[in-house]
XYZ file of C-alpha atoms in Angstrom:
295
model
C 279.931 92.003 -73.361
C 282.023 89.159 -74.746
C 285.177 91.234 -75.036
C 287.431 88.268 -74.276
C 285.654 86.134 -76.847
C 285.963 88.805 -79.504
C 289.683 89.204 -78.799
C 290.282 85.453 -79.176
C 288.289 85.486 -82.320
C 290.226 88.315 -83.974
C 293.639 86.747 -83.079
C 292.616 83.550 -84.955
C 291.066 85.276 -87.964
C 294.125 85.383 -90.201
C 294.449 81.633 -90.108
C 290.792 81.041 -90.636
C 289.975 83.724 -93.238
C 291.126 81.761 -96.302
C 288.797 78.901 -95.374
C 285.836 80.982 -94.096
C 285.410 83.651 -96.753
C 284.951 82.610 -100.355
C 284.018 85.813 -102.188
C 282.970 85.494 -105.814
C 286.088 85.769 -107.996
C 284.484 88.454 -110.144
C 282.082 91.254 -109.055
C 278.626 90.390 -110.423
C 277.456 94.099 -110.640
C 278.714 97.503 -111.722
C 278.486 100.989 -110.191
C 274.994 102.428 -110.794
C 272.690 105.065 -109.291
C 271.078 102.525 -106.985
C 274.309 101.996 -105.071
C 275.423 103.947 -101.987
C 278.813 103.745 -100.270
C 279.363 103.984 -96.490
C 282.598 103.928 -94.523
C 283.315 101.817 -91.451
C 285.177 102.981 -88.310
C 288.166 101.072 -89.792
C 288.143 103.109 -93.006
C 286.714 100.473 -95.328
C 284.373 101.461 -98.069
C 281.170 99.314 -98.098
C 278.844 99.062 -101.129
C 275.117 99.260 -100.243
C 272.037 98.704 -102.311
C 268.313 99.117 -101.766
C 265.844 96.623 -103.338
C 262.055 97.246 -103.416
C 259.174 94.902 -103.896
C 259.383 95.327 -107.662
C 262.994 94.193 -107.714
C 264.371 97.609 -108.480
C 267.642 98.972 -107.026
C 266.182 102.165 -105.495
C 268.393 105.266 -105.486
C 268.784 106.818 -102.062
C 266.979 110.026 -103.300
C 263.903 108.043 -104.074
C 263.352 106.408 -100.642
C 260.403 107.932 -98.736
C 261.074 106.629 -95.269
C 257.711 107.834 -93.874
C 255.719 105.758 -96.465
C 257.692 102.517 -96.054
C 256.415 100.320 -93.260
C 259.587 98.080 -93.002
C 263.277 97.956 -93.859
C 265.213 94.704 -93.834
C 268.946 95.010 -93.232
C 270.177 91.865 -94.945
C 273.569 90.164 -94.643
C 274.203 87.699 -97.427
C 275.995 84.377 -97.411
C 279.616 83.421 -98.043
C 279.692 83.009 -101.803
C 277.411 85.896 -102.780
C 277.681 89.609 -103.333
C 274.793 92.146 -103.602
C 274.530 91.374 -107.330
C 274.101 87.653 -107.039
C 271.680 87.934 -104.194
C 269.528 90.585 -105.924
C 266.766 88.145 -106.780
C 266.731 86.728 -103.237
C 266.569 90.308 -101.826
C 263.621 90.996 -104.226
C 261.932 87.863 -102.906
C 262.412 88.973 -99.321
C 261.135 92.481 -100.156
C 258.033 90.996 -101.640
C 257.477 88.595 -98.812
C 257.830 91.195 -96.108
C 256.480 94.250 -97.929
C 259.685 96.081 -97.306
C 262.744 97.679 -98.778
C 265.725 95.407 -98.420
C 269.054 97.124 -97.644
C 271.923 94.790 -98.428
C 275.642 95.324 -98.449
C 278.976 93.718 -99.342
C 281.641 92.793 -96.922
C 285.369 93.854 -97.348
C 286.714 92.093 -100.478
C 283.179 91.391 -101.826
C 281.718 93.227 -104.820
C 282.595 96.880 -104.961
C 283.575 97.170 -101.323
C 287.108 97.754 -100.301
C 289.424 95.037 -101.553
C 291.543 93.217 -98.958
C 291.156 90.509 -96.340
C 287.698 89.806 -95.028
C 287.554 89.302 -91.297
C 285.020 88.758 -88.532
C 285.842 92.199 -87.217
C 285.444 94.103 -90.504
C 282.155 92.242 -91.125
C 280.923 93.539 -87.709
C 282.158 97.026 -88.617
C 280.454 96.846 -91.970
C 277.010 95.982 -90.657
C 277.373 98.599 -87.932
C 278.203 101.293 -90.524
C 275.241 100.264 -92.642
C 272.911 100.363 -89.625
C 274.180 103.821 -88.694
C 273.691 104.960 -92.276
C 270.082 103.680 -92.151
C 269.254 105.358 -88.830
C 271.356 108.489 -89.037
C 271.460 109.363 -92.764
C 268.114 107.946 -93.992
C 266.570 108.652 -90.604
C 264.847 105.253 -90.539
C 263.366 104.636 -87.006
C 264.974 101.585 -85.459
C 261.473 100.284 -84.903
C 261.072 99.812 -88.668
C 264.236 97.805 -88.992
C 264.344 94.011 -89.219
C 267.809 92.451 -89.077
C 268.163 89.454 -91.369
C 271.123 87.186 -92.068
C 271.563 84.073 -94.162
C 274.345 81.471 -93.592
C 277.590 83.344 -92.859
C 275.578 86.598 -92.785
C 273.847 85.425 -89.618
C 277.081 86.020 -87.671
C 277.321 89.832 -88.102
C 273.527 90.024 -87.792
C 273.578 88.385 -84.367
C 276.580 90.410 -83.250
C 274.809 93.686 -84.078
C 271.412 92.700 -82.729
C 273.061 91.793 -79.380
C 274.269 95.323 -78.774
C 272.644 97.252 -75.939
C 271.419 99.976 -78.269
C 269.447 97.498 -80.425
C 266.540 96.856 -78.134
C 264.185 98.984 -80.211
C 264.602 97.145 -83.606
C 261.680 95.130 -84.832
C 263.163 91.694 -84.797
C 265.808 89.329 -86.138
C 265.391 86.663 -88.884
C 268.124 84.074 -89.264
C 268.171 81.562 -92.169
C 270.530 78.586 -92.043
C 272.632 80.111 -89.182
C 275.926 78.893 -87.707
C 276.215 78.635 -83.908
C 279.977 79.196 -84.197
C 282.675 78.721 -86.843
C 283.798 75.433 -85.465
C 280.296 74.009 -85.043
C 279.515 74.783 -88.612
C 282.309 72.547 -89.877
C 283.229 69.993 -87.170
C 280.782 67.341 -85.856
C 280.524 67.352 -82.005
C 281.603 63.703 -81.841
C 284.991 64.565 -83.279
C 286.027 67.066 -80.560
C 285.999 66.727 -76.765
C 283.496 68.982 -75.139
C 286.019 71.148 -73.261
C 288.073 71.710 -76.455
C 284.787 72.451 -78.428
C 283.809 75.084 -75.911
C 287.146 76.775 -76.325
C 287.055 76.546 -80.164
C 283.535 78.080 -80.186
C 285.319 81.425 -79.258
C 287.802 81.289 -82.066
C 285.493 82.404 -84.897
C 281.992 83.857 -84.995
C 280.731 82.753 -81.522
C 277.138 83.513 -82.295
C 275.811 81.014 -79.693
C 277.234 83.361 -77.027
C 276.158 86.679 -78.479
C 272.632 85.556 -79.211
C 271.558 85.392 -75.567
C 271.863 89.186 -75.313
C 269.197 89.838 -77.925
C 265.855 91.144 -76.433
C 263.674 91.334 -79.515
C 261.969 88.372 -81.269
C 264.320 86.020 -83.145
C 263.020 83.657 -85.792
C 265.402 80.810 -86.761
C 264.777 78.796 -89.985
C 266.956 75.916 -90.990
C 266.892 72.951 -93.390
C 266.858 69.593 -91.663
C 269.102 68.089 -94.314
C 271.533 70.987 -94.440
C 274.859 69.575 -95.609
C 276.879 72.802 -95.054
C 275.793 73.950 -91.654
C 274.170 71.133 -89.710
C 270.713 71.830 -88.304
C 272.111 71.272 -84.790
C 273.600 74.809 -85.159
C 270.050 76.249 -85.267
C 268.990 74.108 -82.297
C 271.956 75.398 -80.227
C 271.068 79.017 -81.115
C 267.389 78.528 -80.344
C 268.277 77.026 -76.983
C 270.434 80.024 -76.113
C 267.746 82.638 -76.653
C 266.542 84.799 -73.849
C 262.816 84.301 -73.116
C 262.118 87.858 -74.366
C 263.570 86.885 -77.737
C 262.257 83.416 -78.098
C 260.066 82.697 -81.203
C 259.449 78.999 -82.201
C 262.152 77.989 -84.689
C 261.132 76.471 -88.007
C 262.938 73.357 -89.321
C 262.028 72.552 -92.881
C 262.759 69.821 -95.451
C 265.765 71.064 -97.374
C 269.483 71.578 -97.524
C 271.521 74.749 -97.129
C 270.353 76.734 -100.225
C 266.982 75.279 -101.145
C 264.660 75.547 -98.174
C 262.785 78.526 -99.696
C 262.377 76.652 -103.053
C 261.317 73.408 -101.429
C 258.832 75.059 -99.053
C 257.658 78.261 -100.860
C 254.309 78.634 -99.181
C 255.447 77.653 -95.740
C 258.504 79.901 -95.801
C 256.548 82.886 -96.974
C 253.609 82.493 -94.679
C 255.783 81.831 -91.635
C 258.020 84.888 -92.302
C 254.941 87.022 -92.729
C 253.509 85.708 -89.452
C 256.784 86.445 -87.688
C 256.879 90.024 -88.976
C 253.348 90.691 -87.779
C 254.167 89.138 -84.433
C 257.139 91.476 -84.184
C 254.843 94.477 -84.852
C 252.414 93.193 -82.258
C 255.119 92.685 -79.670
C 256.416 96.185 -80.346
C 252.994 97.682 -79.896
C 252.470 95.805 -76.641
C 255.670 97.431 -75.278
C 254.186 100.899 -75.686
C 252.490 102.394 -72.674
C 249.626 103.836 -74.650
C 249.050 100.546 -76.572
C 249.671 102.229 -79.989
C 252.320 100.830 -82.252
C 255.222 102.827 -83.645
C 254.286 101.313 -87.039
C 251.325 99.506 -88.561
C 251.063 95.825 -89.195
C 252.283 94.839 -92.618
C 249.504 94.205 -95.042
C 249.966 91.216 -97.376
């Protein structure tokens, strides 16, 4: 699916990368027992951490997969690494009663230095997902894919794969519909040119239609980095099997959780429980693969 779009996107990446990827100038964390490293198909080393509900970076050896109801595979935003987003990962772990697995892209944190690209972001999240399912032996039915801002692009790309139909669901916070729509107002570009430019970088609006599990989109109505219209485009492109009512909240790009703490938390929890219910309904015997999350 989307092979042509991906090729166009990769050809253009070298020109776009300096504008699209703004990794922290200094790594915000150091090597510690809570870190794991995985390798992508392209040979890049990717730093991975596991955050529990107490905010601890949990060493791989301490994870009891059978006792954990949920794992969130989280892709962070453009200017973060897994150190700067530790508190946010803790917040998500508490909110969803989960272990949050987050990772750094190429040139972020302690991952391989070099040039970040759309392709190696996609390879990174795929390597982390394979590590979760093949090394940790986490059932795909216990995995929720979550992305924030730029991190929604690899999240959508992975969730759109044919082999992802058994994951629990997808949570997207402040997503971009495509690279161009994140930065260029519609009125400034003719529609035929805009449709072409969508394919140049992170064409999430095309990939998202292939997802077949529930997708929850949350976006700030006053977002001054990625206009809320991006979320509306993505919600409009969802397949009926994936549709879950989007949530548009008062806030900008990085403060919707802070401005709407109770609403954000309760709505995310409701979504997770809906995902478990949907998953149980798909089983012939009516029994779920996992239990509903208790809050």
